[in-house]
Amino acid sequence: MQRTLRFLLVLVAGLGLLAAAGYFALASITRSWFEADMELRSRLAVTSAGRTLDRRWGGDRHELTETLTDITRDERIMAAAACSPTGETLASTEAYPSMFTCESIRGQSGDSRAWTTTADLPSGRVHVTAVPVGDGPTRHGSVVLVHDLSFLSRREATTRNVLLVAFFTLALGAAVITLVAARLAWRGWTLELRQALAGGGTAEFQPLLRDVRSLAERLASEREYDARTGLWSPERLRSTLTQHLSGERLVVLANREPYIHEKTPTGVTVLHPASGLVTALEPVMRACSGVWVAHGAGSADRETVDSRDHVAVPPGEESYVLRRVWMTEAEENGYYYGFANEGLWPLCHVAHTRPIFRVGDWEHYVRVNRKFADAVCDEVDSDDPIILVQDYHFALAPKMIRERLPRATILSFWHIPWPNAERIGICPWHDEIIAGLLGSSIVGFHTQQHCNNFIDSVDAFMESRIDREANAVVQSSRKTLVRAYPISIEWPVHWLTDIASIEECRASVRRDLGLSDDALLGVGVDRLDYTKGIEERLLAVDELLTRHPEFRGRFTFAQLGAPSRTKIGRYRELNDRIEELAAEINRKWEHVGGNRPIALLRAHHEPPDVYRYLRAAHVCYVSSLHDGMNLVAKEFVAARDDERGVLVLSQFTGAARDLPEALVVNPYDVGQAGDALAAALRMSPEEQQERMHAMRRLVSEFNVYRWAGRMLVDAAETRRRDRMFGRLSAPTRSGRSVGT
Ligand code: F6P
C-alpha cells in the first residue's frame, strides 16, 4: 500500500511539473494574443470614428472631446486624447492619464503604423495605443487610446485557475490509470506465470522453466500448423495415408504384440499387454490397417495364426494383420532378456542399474534382428515401402532391411531415452547399434534432448557428416533425419466409451480394496520395472503420512503393478523389495487404524480395470526415475472427463515436458513428493479443474494420431524426394546419368 502511495505521489509531482511548464507557455501565448487584440480594437475604434474625427479635428474642441468620449464608450477603453502632429493636446477625455502627454508621444506615431506601450498606473495596468488619423497630406495627428488592462489580469487569473485545475485533474487521472493498468498487467503476468509454473499453494512443485518455455514454443508453432490443417483423428490419419501410400500397406515392426493369445483352464483368452508402445501404436494400426510384425509370445499364439503366421486383429474388428515371428527360448533369452533388457535398457535409463553386455546375447540380438528384418521384407508389397521400426529391440533391423530394400523409407522410433555419447560408448557394440539405426531414413525420439544426444553419439563414433541445421546425418550421400515426435495416446480413448461414472468407479474400487466410503485414493500404474521409481513412490506415501498427520488412516495408495521381465534377477529383486516395503509401511501405520496406506496389486490388469482405478483416484503419482515419455500420465488425464484429480509427475519423464500443469517433483526427494501428494489432496476443486482442463486440451490435440501422422507425412515426403531423385539419377538412353 505504501509503495502504491509513494508511486502515486511521484507520478502526480512529475505530471504537476509538466502542468506548470505548460501553464507558463500557454499564459505567454494568450497575453500576446490579447495585446494584438488591443491594437486591433484601437484601430477599429479610430477608423469607425474616422469621418467625425476628420470633420471635428480643426473645429470646436468641445465637439472633438465629445467624439473622443463616444470612442471611450467601449467598456475596455478608459480614456482618449487627440494630439496634433506638433505634440499639442487638442482634446482629451476626463480620465486621460496625465503621464501620456501628446508631447511625450509626439513622433512616435509619425508613420502610418500604430504605436503601443503598456504601463502601470495607480488604478492598474493600462495599454496605450497611438493611432494615426488621416492619411498623407490630410494627416491630422493621432488619437491616443488608453485601454484598461485589469480585465486582462482577471482573465489571466481565470485562465490560470482553469488550466491548473484541468492539468491537475489530468495528472491525477493519468496517474490512476497508469497505476491501475500497471497493477492489472502485473497481476495478469504473475497469474499467468504462476499458472504456467503450477503455482497457487503448490509453487514448489514447479516444472522446469526451460520445459515450459519449449512447450510454449512447440504449442505456438504446432497450433498454428493445426489451425491450417485441423486436428488429428483416426479419419485424418487414414486419409493422410490414402493420400501418401496410395493403397500400399504400412508395415510396423515391434517386439511386443498388441494381442496375446493365452491358454487358460477355460480356453483361449486374449490379453492386452501393459506396454506404452502398444497403447500408442495399436489405435494407429486400427486407423491405418497394414501389418504389425511382432514376437508371438502367448501360449496359444501358434494355434491362432494361419499358414503365413497371420492373425487378423483386433478380435471381432479385424482391421489389420498381426504377423507373428517365433523365437527359440535361447533366442528370447539372449536377444530380449539379455541384450535388450539387461544391456540396452539400463544403459539408456539413468536408474543406477548396471548394464550387462554378453557376447552370446549380442549374437542372439544380431540373429533375431535379421529374422525380424526378413519377416518385414516378406510383408511389404512394393520395392519402396514405408516401414516403421519400433524401439531398442531392433536397432540393427533398419540397416538389414535397407540391404534388402534399398529404396524403402524406414522410420525408426526409439521409445526410451537415448543417453549421451559417453554413456552409449559403454556398450561394446555401440558402433553397430548406431550404424544399424542410420539405415533408417528418419530416426525419431520423444524429445529434442534425445535427438541431440543421438547426433552427438554419431559425431563421436561414426564417419559421417552432421548437418546440425537440418538435424540430419549424411553418410555416403544418404541422409538420415533425426526428429522429435513426442508420443501420446488415442483421443478419445475407446476403453472409456462405456465406462462407469466417477462415483461408481470410486465406490467399486473402495469396495474392492476394503476401504471406507470416504477414503482418499492415490493410484500408480506400471510394469514392475526399476526405472518407474516404485520404491521411491511408496516411500513418498510414508512421508505424506509422517509430515501430514491429517491423512493417516484416511489415505490409501493403490499400486497396480504388472509383473514384467521376471526372468531377469534385477526385476525379481524389485518385486520382492516392493512387496516388503509395502508391508513395512502398512505395518508402521497400523496403530492409527482406518485405511491402510498401501494396496499393492501385483498382477496384470486389463485396460478397463486400469481406467476404473484412474477414474477413482484423487491423485495419480507417476514417479519414474527416467522415462522416455510415460503414457500412464496421459491416460490419467484422458480418464478424467470430470476434470478433477491431480497428477503428481516426475520431472524425469518426457511427459513432464508436455504436462507442466501437473505437480512436477523429483522422485528421489521423497519428502518433496510426500508434500506434493498432500498438496494434491488439499487442492481446491477449482484449481484441479483448471489444471486438468489445460492438460486434457493438450493431450486431446497432441494425440497419437498426430504422432503417427506427422511421422508418416515426414516419411512420405522423404519417399517423394527419394523417388524424384531416383528418377533424375536413373540412367538415360545414352547410358549417362542426369542430375546430381
Ligand atoms: O518403454 C519402452 C518399452 O519397450 C515400451 O516400448 C513398452 O511399452 C515397454 O517398454 C514394455 O516392455 P516389454 O515389451 O518388455 O514388456
Coordinates of C-alpha atoms in Angstrom, one line a residue, residues 196 291 322:
A196 CA 2.4 -21.8 -16.0
V291 CA 0.8 -55.4 -40.9
L322 CA -0.7 -59.3 -36.9

